[in-house]
PDB file of C-alpha atoms and ligand atoms in Angstrom:
ATOM      1  CA  MET A 973      -3.449 -22.649  -9.615  1.00  0.00           C
ATOM      2  CA  SER A 974      -4.798 -19.126 -10.128  1.00  0.00           C
ATOM      3  CA  SER A 975      -4.236 -17.004  -7.055  1.00  0.00           C
ATOM      4  CA  GLN A 976      -7.963 -16.186  -7.042  1.00  0.00           C
ATOM      5  CA  ALA A 977      -8.824 -19.906  -6.648  1.00  0.00           C
ATOM      6  CA  GLN A 978      -6.619 -20.317  -3.562  1.00  0.00           C
ATOM      7  CA  ASN A 979      -8.646 -20.381  -0.337  1.00  0.00           C
ATOM      8  CA  ARG A 980      -5.879 -19.946   2.243  1.00  0.00           C
ATOM      9  CA  ARG A 981      -4.082 -16.673   2.890  1.00  0.00           C
ATOM     10  CA  LEU A 982      -1.225 -16.012   0.446  1.00  0.00           C
ATOM     11  CA  THR A 983       2.302 -15.913   1.860  1.00  0.00           C
ATOM     12  CA  ALA A 984       5.496 -14.084   0.933  1.00  0.00           C
ATOM     13  CA  PRO A 985       6.906 -17.277  -0.690  1.00  0.00           C
ATOM     14  CA  ASP A 986       3.698 -17.556  -2.798  1.00  0.00           C
ATOM     15  CA  ILE A 987       4.321 -14.040  -4.092  1.00  0.00           C
ATOM     16  CA  ALA A 988       8.065 -14.652  -4.633  1.00  0.00           C
ATOM     17  CA  ALA A 989       7.193 -17.754  -6.693  1.00  0.00           C
ATOM     18  CA  ARG A 990       5.276 -15.598  -9.169  1.00  0.00           C
ATOM     19  CA  LYS A 991       8.535 -14.246 -10.687  1.00  0.00           C
ATOM     20  CA  GLY A 992       8.814 -15.381 -14.253  1.00  0.00           C
ATOM     21  CA  GLU A 993       6.027 -17.980 -13.854  1.00  0.00           C
ATOM     22  CA  ALA A 994       5.304 -19.249 -17.365  1.00  0.00           C
ATOM     23  CA  GLY A 995       2.049 -17.618 -18.477  1.00  0.00           C
ATOM     24  CA  GLY A 996       1.725 -16.203 -14.958  1.00  0.00           C
ATOM     25  CA  GLU A 997      -0.602 -13.344 -14.164  1.00  0.00           C
ATOM     26  CA  PRO A 998       0.807 -10.056 -12.878  1.00  0.00           C
ATOM     27  CA  ILE A 999       0.495  -9.570  -9.114  1.00  0.00           C
ATOM     28  CA  VAL A1000      -2.418  -7.325  -8.096  1.00  0.00           C
ATOM     29  CA  ALA A1001      -1.650  -5.144  -5.083  1.00  0.00           C
ATOM     30  CA  LEU A1002      -3.477  -2.226  -3.450  1.00  0.00           C
ATOM     31  CA  THR A1003      -3.248  -0.330  -0.204  1.00  0.00           C
ATOM     32  CA  ALA A1004      -5.928  -0.460   2.492  1.00  0.00           C
ATOM     33  CA  TYR A1005      -6.041   1.018   5.965  1.00  0.00           C
ATOM     34  CA  THR A1006      -9.421  -0.031   7.395  1.00  0.00           C
ATOM     35  CA  ALA A1007     -11.408  -3.264   7.783  1.00  0.00           C
ATOM     36  CA  PRO A1008     -14.252  -2.377   5.360  1.00  0.00           C
ATOM     37  CA  MET A1009     -11.843  -1.341   2.600  1.00  0.00           C
ATOM     38  CA  ALA A1010      -9.663  -4.406   3.252  1.00  0.00           C
ATOM     39  CA  ARG A1011     -12.783  -6.578   2.792  1.00  0.00           C
ATOM     40  CA  LEU A1012     -13.368  -5.034  -0.665  1.00  0.00           C
ATOM     41  CA  VAL A1013      -9.720  -5.200  -1.723  1.00  0.00           C
ATOM     42  CA  ASP A1014      -9.341  -8.797  -0.485  1.00  0.00           C
ATOM     43  CA  GLY A1015     -11.841  -9.852  -3.171  1.00  0.00           C
ATOM     44  CA  VAL A1016      -9.452  -8.892  -5.981  1.00  0.00           C
ATOM     45  CA  ALA A1017      -5.906  -8.402  -4.702  1.00  0.00           C
ATOM     46  CA  ASP A1018      -3.006 -10.772  -4.021  1.00  0.00           C
ATOM     47  CA  VAL A1019      -1.283  -8.273  -1.739  1.00  0.00           C
ATOM     48  CA  ILE A1020      -2.748  -5.632   0.568  1.00  0.00           C
ATOM     49  CA  LEU A1021      -0.220  -3.038   1.661  1.00  0.00           C
ATOM     50  CA  VAL A1022      -0.939  -1.097   4.829  1.00  0.00           C
ATOM     51  CA  GLY A1023       1.205   1.732   3.510  1.00  0.00           C
ATOM     52  CA  ASP A1024       2.510   4.627   5.549  1.00  0.00           C
ATOM     53  CA  SER A1025       0.640   6.659   2.908  1.00  0.00           C
ATOM     54  CA  VAL A1026      -2.083   6.291   5.593  1.00  0.00           C
ATOM     55  CA  GLY A1027      -0.493   9.375   7.158  1.00  0.00           C
ATOM     56  CA  MET A1028      -1.298  11.530   4.124  1.00  0.00           C
ATOM     57  CA  VAL A1029      -4.473   9.800   2.917  1.00  0.00           C
ATOM     58  CA  VAL A1030      -6.288   9.213   6.218  1.00  0.00           C
ATOM     59  CA  HIS A1031      -4.609  11.426   8.805  1.00  0.00           C
ATOM     60  CA  GLY A1032      -4.071  14.549   6.637  1.00  0.00           C
ATOM     61  CA  PHE A1033      -0.303  14.927   7.074  1.00  0.00           C
ATOM     62  CA  ASP A1034       1.766  16.573   4.282  1.00  0.00           C
ATOM     63  CA  SER A1035       4.210  13.667   4.194  1.00  0.00           C
ATOM     64  CA  THR A1036       4.618  10.165   5.620  1.00  0.00           C
ATOM     65  CA  LEU A1037       7.249  11.285   8.156  1.00  0.00           C
ATOM     66  CA  PRO A1038       4.942  11.790  11.187  1.00  0.00           C
ATOM     67  CA  VAL A1039       3.508   8.242  10.950  1.00  0.00           C
ATOM     68  CA  THR A1040       4.293   6.134  14.039  1.00  0.00           C
ATOM     69  CA  LEU A1041       4.597   2.419  14.696  1.00  0.00           C
ATOM     70  CA  ASP A1042       1.468   2.546  16.881  1.00  0.00           C
ATOM     71  CA  MET A1043      -0.543   4.067  14.006  1.00  0.00           C
ATOM     72  CA  MET A1044       0.687   1.369  11.604  1.00  0.00           C
ATOM     73  CA  ILE A1045      -0.175  -1.405  14.057  1.00  0.00           C
ATOM     74  CA  LEU A1046      -3.701  -0.097  14.658  1.00  0.00           C
ATOM     75  CA  HIS A1047      -4.446   0.115  10.913  1.00  0.00           C
ATOM     76  CA  ALA A1048      -2.762  -3.235  10.273  1.00  0.00           C
ATOM     77  CA  GLN A1049      -4.930  -4.971  12.883  1.00  0.00           C
ATOM     78  CA  ALA A1050      -8.062  -3.565  11.202  1.00  0.00           C
ATOM     79  CA  VAL A1051      -6.875  -4.718   7.752  1.00  0.00           C
ATOM     80  CA  MET A1052      -6.066  -8.206   9.062  1.00  0.00           C
ATOM     81  CA  ARG A1053      -9.593  -8.447  10.543  1.00  0.00           C
ATOM     82  CA  GLY A1054     -11.097  -7.336   7.216  1.00  0.00           C
ATOM     83  CA  SER A1055      -9.153  -9.718   4.970  1.00  0.00           C
ATOM     84  CA  GLN A1056      -8.747 -13.482   4.645  1.00  0.00           C
ATOM     85  CA  ARG A1057      -6.935 -14.254   1.414  1.00  0.00           C
ATOM     86  CA  ALA A1058      -4.418 -11.575   0.450  1.00  0.00           C
ATOM     87  CA  LEU A1059      -0.891 -11.332   1.830  1.00  0.00           C
ATOM     88  CA  VAL A1060      -0.926  -8.309   4.155  1.00  0.00           C
ATOM     89  CA  VAL A1061       2.300  -6.275   4.137  1.00  0.00           C
ATOM     90  CA  ILE A1062       2.898  -3.456   6.640  1.00  0.00           C
ATOM     91  CA  ASP A1063       5.176  -0.461   6.057  1.00  0.00           C
ATOM     92  CA  LEU A1064       7.884   0.208   8.607  1.00  0.00           C
ATOM     93  CA  PRO A1065       7.380   3.935   9.225  1.00  0.00           C
ATOM     94  CA  PHE A1066      10.122   6.569   9.064  1.00  0.00           C
ATOM     95  CA  ALA A1067      12.732   6.440  11.859  1.00  0.00           C
ATOM     96  CA  THR A1068      11.779   2.952  13.058  1.00  0.00           C
ATOM     97  CA  TYR A1069      14.426   1.035  11.034  1.00  0.00           C
ATOM     98  CA  GLU A1070      17.049   3.264   9.413  1.00  0.00           C
ATOM     99  CA  ALA A1071      19.399   3.338  12.431  1.00  0.00           C
ATOM    100  CA  GLY A1072      20.380  -0.286  11.870  1.00  0.00           C
ATOM    101  CA  PRO A1073      19.342  -3.933  11.749  1.00  0.00           C
ATOM    102  CA  LEU A1074      18.564  -4.223  15.475  1.00  0.00           C
ATOM    103  CA  GLN A1075      16.232  -1.218  15.463  1.00  0.00           C
ATOM    104  CA  ALA A1076      14.556  -2.622  12.337  1.00  0.00           C
ATOM    105  CA  PHE A1077      14.175  -6.063  13.925  1.00  0.00           C
ATOM    106  CA  GLU A1078      12.505  -4.613  17.033  1.00  0.00           C
ATOM    107  CA  ALA A1079      10.012  -2.597  14.957  1.00  0.00           C
ATOM    108  CA  ALA A1080       9.294  -5.419  12.492  1.00  0.00           C
ATOM    109  CA  ALA A1081       8.948  -8.062  15.220  1.00  0.00           C
ATOM    110  CA  ARG A1082       6.454  -5.862  17.092  1.00  0.00           C
ATOM    111  CA  ILE A1083       4.413  -5.460  13.887  1.00  0.00           C
ATOM    112  CA  MET A1084       4.462  -9.212  13.180  1.00  0.00           C
ATOM    113  CA  LYS A1085       3.548 -10.176  16.781  1.00  0.00           C
ATOM    114  CA  GLU A1086       0.783  -7.607  17.278  1.00  0.00           C
ATOM    115  CA  THR A1087      -0.885  -7.848  13.861  1.00  0.00           C
ATOM    116  CA  GLY A1088      -0.317 -11.364  12.499  1.00  0.00           C
ATOM    117  CA  CYS A1089       0.585  -9.863   9.101  1.00  0.00           C
ATOM    118  CA  GLY A1090       2.710 -11.740   6.571  1.00  0.00           C
ATOM    119  CA  ALA A1091       5.543  -9.285   5.835  1.00  0.00           C
ATOM    120  CA  VAL A1092       6.924  -5.783   6.317  1.00  0.00           C
ATOM    121  CA  LYS A1093       8.100  -3.238   3.744  1.00  0.00           C
ATOM    122  CA  LEU A1094      10.971  -0.791   4.030  1.00  0.00           C
ATOM    123  CA  GLU A1095      12.347   1.913   1.753  1.00  0.00           C
ATOM    124  CA  GLY A1096      15.883   2.213   0.397  1.00  0.00           C
ATOM    125  CA  GLY A1097      18.485   0.718  -1.918  1.00  0.00           C
ATOM    126  CA  ALA A1098      21.863  -0.933  -1.403  1.00  0.00           C
ATOM    127  CA  HIS A1099      22.468   0.846   1.934  1.00  0.00           C
ATOM    128  CA  MET A1100      19.472  -1.074   3.394  1.00  0.00           C
ATOM    129  CA  ALA A1101      20.668  -4.500   2.159  1.00  0.00           C
ATOM    130  CA  GLU A1102      22.324  -5.418   5.466  1.00  0.00           C
ATOM    131  CA  THR A1103      19.064  -4.682   7.313  1.00  0.00           C
ATOM    132  CA  VAL A1104      17.009  -6.704   4.831  1.00  0.00           C
ATOM    133  CA  ARG A1105      19.417  -9.638   5.271  1.00  0.00           C
ATOM    134  CA  PHE A1106      19.222  -9.375   9.079  1.00  0.00           C
ATOM    135  CA  LEU A1107      15.405  -9.433   9.061  1.00  0.00           C
ATOM    136  CA  THR A1108      14.954 -12.168   6.484  1.00  0.00           C
ATOM    137  CA  GLN A1109      17.524 -14.437   8.194  1.00  0.00           C
ATOM    138  CA  ARG A1110      15.426 -14.087  11.363  1.00  0.00           C
ATOM    139  CA  GLY A1111      12.133 -15.104   9.767  1.00  0.00           C
ATOM    140  CA  ILE A1112      10.690 -11.731   8.811  1.00  0.00           C
ATOM    141  CA  PRO A1113       9.683 -11.514   5.137  1.00  0.00           C
ATOM    142  CA  VAL A1114      10.643  -8.135   3.669  1.00  0.00           C
ATOM    143  CA  MET A1115       9.334  -6.260   0.644  1.00  0.00           C
ATOM    144  CA  GLY A1116      11.756  -3.603  -0.621  1.00  0.00           C
ATOM    145  CA  HIS A1117      10.841  -0.179  -2.002  1.00  0.00           C
ATOM    146  CA  THR A1118      13.161   1.698  -4.378  1.00  0.00           C
ATOM    147  CA  GLY A1119      12.851   4.458  -6.992  1.00  0.00           C
ATOM    148  CA  LEU A1120      10.951   7.343  -5.427  1.00  0.00           C
ATOM    149  CA  THR A1121      11.098   6.729  -1.673  1.00  0.00           C
ATOM    150  CA  PRO A1122       8.596   9.122  -0.045  1.00  0.00           C
ATOM    151  CA  GLN A1123      10.195   8.855   3.419  1.00  0.00           C
ATOM    152  CA  SER A1124      13.214  10.712   1.921  1.00  0.00           C
ATOM    153  CA  ILE A1125      11.077  13.694   0.864  1.00  0.00           C
ATOM    154  CA  ALA A1126      13.155  16.147   2.920  1.00  0.00           C
ATOM    155  CA  ALA A1127      16.318  15.091   1.055  1.00  0.00           C
ATOM    156  CA  LEU A1128      14.629  14.722  -2.366  1.00  0.00           C
ATOM    157  CA  GLY A1129      12.807  18.067  -2.203  1.00  0.00           C
ATOM    158  CA  SER A1130       9.711  16.855  -4.093  1.00  0.00           C
ATOM    159  CA  PHE A1131       7.770  13.744  -5.081  1.00  0.00           C
ATOM    160  CA  ARG A1132       9.147  13.864  -8.659  1.00  0.00           C
ATOM    161  CA  ALA A1133       9.836  10.806 -10.802  1.00  0.00           C
ATOM    162  CA  GLN A1134      13.321   9.269 -10.532  1.00  0.00           C
ATOM    163  CA  GLY A1135      15.709   7.856 -13.139  1.00  0.00           C
ATOM    164  CA  ARG A1136      14.653  10.087 -16.035  1.00  0.00           C
ATOM    165  CA  GLU A1137      18.367  10.336 -17.039  1.00  0.00           C
ATOM    166  CA  ARG A1138      19.952   7.135 -18.385  1.00  0.00           C
ATOM    167  CA  SER A1139      23.136   7.920 -16.419  1.00  0.00           C
ATOM    168  CA  GLN A1140      21.174   7.246 -13.190  1.00  0.00           C
ATOM    169  CA  TRP A1141      20.055   3.760 -14.257  1.00  0.00           C
ATOM    170  CA  PRO A1142      23.044   1.587 -13.222  1.00  0.00           C
ATOM    171  CA  GLN A1143      22.820   2.745  -9.574  1.00  0.00           C
ATOM    172  CA  MET A1144      19.031   2.378  -9.498  1.00  0.00           C
ATOM    173  CA  ILE A1145      19.178  -1.129 -10.976  1.00  0.00           C
ATOM    174  CA  ALA A1146      21.943  -2.051  -8.496  1.00  0.00           C
ATOM    175  CA  ASP A1147      19.818  -0.742  -5.595  1.00  0.00           C
ATOM    176  CA  ALA A1148      16.853  -2.984  -6.452  1.00  0.00           C
ATOM    177  CA  GLN A1149      19.159  -5.961  -7.078  1.00  0.00           C
ATOM    178  CA  ALA A1150      20.936  -5.478  -3.738  1.00  0.00           C
ATOM    179  CA  ILE A1151      17.625  -5.594  -1.850  1.00  0.00           C
ATOM    180  CA  ALA A1152      16.518  -8.746  -3.707  1.00  0.00           C
ATOM    181  CA  GLN A1153      19.898 -10.440  -3.200  1.00  0.00           C
ATOM    182  CA  ALA A1154      19.688  -9.633   0.525  1.00  0.00           C
ATOM    183  CA  GLY A1155      16.533 -11.763   0.707  1.00  0.00           C
ATOM    184  CA  ALA A1156      13.556  -9.496  -0.059  1.00  0.00           C
ATOM    185  CA  PHE A1157      10.660 -11.502  -1.531  1.00  0.00           C
ATOM    186  CA  SER A1158       9.623  -8.640  -3.820  1.00  0.00           C
ATOM    187  CA  VAL A1159      10.493  -5.023  -4.517  1.00  0.00           C
ATOM    188  CA  VAL A1160       8.161  -2.069  -5.104  1.00  0.00           C
ATOM    189  CA  VAL A1161       9.563   0.375  -7.646  1.00  0.00           C
ATOM    190  CA  GLU A1162       7.880   3.775  -7.478  1.00  0.00           C
ATOM    191  CA  ALA A1163       7.750   6.632 -10.004  1.00  0.00           C
ATOM    192  CA  VAL A1164      10.630   5.848 -12.336  1.00  0.00           C
ATOM    193  CA  ALA A1165      11.110   6.273 -16.086  1.00  0.00           C
ATOM    194  CA  GLU A1166       9.171   3.492 -17.877  1.00  0.00           C
ATOM    195  CA  PRO A1167      12.168   1.926 -19.698  1.00  0.00           C
ATOM    196  CA  LEU A1168      14.154   1.885 -16.443  1.00  0.00           C
ATOM    197  CA  ALA A1169      11.297  -0.030 -14.772  1.00  0.00           C
ATOM    198  CA  VAL A1170      11.507  -2.597 -17.582  1.00  0.00           C
ATOM    199  CA  GLU A1171      15.269  -2.964 -17.012  1.00  0.00           C
ATOM    200  CA  ILE A1172      14.826  -3.330 -13.232  1.00  0.00           C
ATOM    201  CA  THR A1173      12.138  -5.979 -13.773  1.00  0.00           C
ATOM    202  CA  LYS A1174      14.508  -7.955 -16.017  1.00  0.00           C
ATOM    203  CA  ALA A1175      17.492  -7.559 -13.668  1.00  0.00           C
ATOM    204  CA  VAL A1176      15.859  -8.435 -10.338  1.00  0.00           C
ATOM    205  CA  GLU A1177      15.260 -12.075  -9.406  1.00  0.00           C
ATOM    206  CA  VAL A1178      12.104 -11.475  -7.318  1.00  0.00           C
ATOM    207  CA  PRO A1179       8.795  -9.896  -8.412  1.00  0.00           C
ATOM    208  CA  VAL A1180       9.032  -6.180  -9.121  1.00  0.00           C
ATOM    209  CA  ILE A1181       5.769  -4.411  -8.279  1.00  0.00           C
ATOM    210  CA  GLY A1182       5.409  -1.104 -10.077  1.00  0.00           C
ATOM    211  CA  ILE A1183       3.679   2.113  -9.105  1.00  0.00           C
ATOM    212  CA  GLY A1184       4.238   4.801 -11.713  1.00  0.00           C
ATOM    213  CA  ALA A1185       6.634   2.369 -13.385  1.00  0.00           C
ATOM    214  CA  SER A1186       5.670   0.037 -16.302  1.00  0.00           C
ATOM    215  CA  ALA A1187       2.972  -2.418 -17.357  1.00  0.00           C
ATOM    216  CA  GLN A1188       5.891  -4.835 -17.899  1.00  0.00           C
ATOM    217  CA  CYS A1189       6.576  -5.070 -14.146  1.00  0.00           C
ATOM    218  CA  ASP A1190       5.637  -8.360 -12.433  1.00  0.00           C
ATOM    219  CA  GLY A1191       2.750  -6.620 -10.676  1.00  0.00           C
ATOM    220  CA  GLN A1192       1.139  -3.263  -9.950  1.00  0.00           C
ATOM    221  CA  ILE A1193       0.167  -1.394  -6.816  1.00  0.00           C
ATOM    222  CA  LEU A1194      -1.870   1.784  -6.326  1.00  0.00           C
ATOM    223  CA  VAL A1195      -2.967   3.759  -3.309  1.00  0.00           C
ATOM    224  CA  LEU A1196      -6.640   2.769  -2.938  1.00  0.00           C
ATOM    225  CA  ASP A1197      -7.966   6.242  -2.151  1.00  0.00           C
ATOM    226  CA  ASP A1198      -6.190   7.665  -5.237  1.00  0.00           C
ATOM    227  CA  MET A1199      -7.647   5.110  -7.646  1.00  0.00           C
ATOM    228  CA  LEU A1200     -11.153   5.419  -6.152  1.00  0.00           C
ATOM    229  CA  GLY A1201     -11.116   9.205  -6.601  1.00  0.00           C
ATOM    230  CA  LEU A1202     -11.155   9.959  -2.877  1.00  0.00           C
ATOM    231  CA  THR A1203      -8.064  12.189  -2.865  1.00  0.00           C
ATOM    232  CA  PRO A1204      -8.270  15.772  -4.160  1.00  0.00           C
ATOM    233  CA  ARG A1205      -5.079  15.577  -6.282  1.00  0.00           C
ATOM    234  CA  THR A1206      -3.577  12.458  -7.806  1.00  0.00           C
ATOM    235  CA  PRO A1207      -0.104  11.912  -9.287  1.00  0.00           C
ATOM    236  CA  LYS A1208       0.236  11.494 -13.083  1.00  0.00           C
ATOM    237  CA  PHE A1209       0.675   7.728 -12.710  1.00  0.00           C
ATOM    238  CA  VAL A1210      -2.685   7.171 -11.023  1.00  0.00           C
ATOM    239  CA  LYS A1211      -5.699   6.103 -13.073  1.00  0.00           C
ATOM    240  CA  ARG A1212      -8.895   7.018 -11.254  1.00  0.00           C
ATOM    241  CA  TYR A1213     -11.152   3.982 -11.674  1.00  0.00           C
ATOM    242  CA  ALA A1214     -14.027   5.657  -9.784  1.00  0.00           C
ATOM    243  CA  GLU A1215     -15.042   9.106  -8.532  1.00  0.00           C
ATOM    244  CA  ILE A1216     -16.273   8.143  -5.079  1.00  0.00           C
ATOM    245  CA  GLY A1217     -15.312  11.533  -3.646  1.00  0.00           C
ATOM    246  CA  ALA A1218     -17.591  13.307  -6.123  1.00  0.00           C
ATOM    247  CA  ASP A1219     -20.390  10.785  -5.407  1.00  0.00           C
ATOM    248  CA  ALA A1220     -19.993  11.390  -1.681  1.00  0.00           C
ATOM    249  CA  GLU A1221     -20.182  15.159  -2.234  1.00  0.00           C
ATOM    250  CA  ARG A1222     -23.437  14.753  -4.152  1.00  0.00           C
ATOM    251  CA  ALA A1223     -24.882  12.481  -1.436  1.00  0.00           C
ATOM    252  CA  LEU A1224     -23.889  14.889   1.344  1.00  0.00           C
ATOM    253  CA  ALA A1225     -25.400  17.894  -0.457  1.00  0.00           C
ATOM    254  CA  GLU A1226     -28.672  15.982  -0.993  1.00  0.00           C
ATOM    255  CA  TYR A1227     -28.801  14.962   2.696  1.00  0.00           C
ATOM    256  CA  ALA A1228     -28.180  18.555   3.832  1.00  0.00           C
ATOM    257  CA  ARG A1229     -30.896  19.873   1.478  1.00  0.00           C
ATOM    258  CA  GLU A1230     -33.454  17.257   2.630  1.00  0.00           C
ATOM    259  CA  VAL A1231     -32.732  17.942   6.301  1.00  0.00           C
ATOM    260  CA  ARG A1232     -33.169  21.697   5.739  1.00  0.00           C
ATOM    261  CA  GLU A1233     -36.458  21.273   3.822  1.00  0.00           C
ATOM    262  CA  ARG A1234     -37.687  18.635   6.380  1.00  0.00           C
ATOM    263  CA  SER A1235     -38.159  15.949   3.702  1.00  0.00           C
ATOM    264  CA  PHE A1236     -35.751  13.638   5.580  1.00  0.00           C
ATOM    265  CA  PRO A1237     -36.586  11.460   7.412  1.00  0.00           C
ATOM    266  CA  ALA A1238     -39.573  10.413   5.258  1.00  0.00           C
ATOM    267  CA  PRO A1239     -42.243   7.955   6.549  1.00  0.00           C
ATOM    268  CA  GLN A1240     -40.093   5.020   5.304  1.00  0.00           C
ATOM    269  CA  GLN A1241     -37.343   6.013   7.731  1.00  0.00           C
ATOM    270  CA  THR A1242     -39.518   6.614  10.808  1.00  0.00           C
ATOM    271  CA  TYR A1243     -41.213   4.240  13.309  1.00  0.00           C
ATOM    272  CA  PRO A1244     -45.016   4.460  13.488  1.00  0.00           C
ATOM    273  CA  GLU A1245     -46.713   4.161  16.875  1.00  0.00           C
ATOM    274  CA  ARG A1246     -47.689   0.502  17.538  1.00  0.00           C
ATOM    275  CA  LYS A1247     -51.534   0.297  17.669  1.00  0.00           C
ATOM    276  CA  ARG A1248     -53.015  -2.343  20.065  1.00  0.00           C
TER     277      ARG A1248
HETATM  278  O1  LIG B1831       2.799   3.854   1.552  1.00  0.00           O
HETATM  279  C1  LIG B1831       2.372   3.412   0.464  1.00  0.00           C
HETATM  280  O2  LIG B1831       1.175   3.443   0.159  1.00  0.00           O
HETATM  281  C2  LIG B1831       3.350   2.859  -0.470  1.00  0.00           C
HETATM  282  C3  LIG B1831       2.886   2.611  -1.867  1.00  0.00           C
HETATM  283  C4  LIG B1831       2.881   3.901  -2.588  1.00  0.00           C
HETATM  284  C5  LIG B1831       3.694   1.596  -2.549  1.00  0.00           C
HETATM  285  O3  LIG B1831       4.470   2.652  -0.115  1.00  0.00           O
END
């Protein structure tokens, strides 16, 4: 059955089952952080990620590091209220899971209990496999995230693409495989050389969802505000499908002009006196 025809909410096992499905469609994933945007995205996407990119996109931080669990839960609750069909996945924010499996379980369990979402996502390769295994064995579906991992920005130095040298590929393939073998139901691979993304997709037994990766991945994800043209600068891998920011600028300028020249509100937007 096409995922669009399904009228219950998709689950992590539904998404995992899409790996290598004969004639299967790629998985469509997007971020959302608010109920109205979740409503729009739910009409087309299989997966809605409440990404910690919310820190940069909505809250104006320079990185995702300041994002807290409370912020993620608040946005996740809004996205759950705005959606009915897509699997909603919530990012574990920086410093809520890296210390070890128990810390990760406490953060992930709080997210699951307080939001009703279907899965959590965490960043990292083989060194996070033990944590992924701990969570998945305790009933928490986990999406992995390898390649460029924005929560490591302080160590990486910049948001540049990873795996541009072939010598780096074996470790990067092993990282994605380790997360899948530990029980993750899918793995996001961000900003890597295109042929490496193809190799990771072939090597990993669960769906690989690309962002700045390859059209050959099992699915694609983009940050919603980037692809709608709401962010001032977008990475090379983003295609802007709309220019809503520019449209908003035009609308705001027109409103300001009409207010200043007293042509707004016009009679259509005012209430006449009721005559008896
Ligand atoms: O936080 C986020 O939006 C993400 C996507 C870039 C995959 O992790």
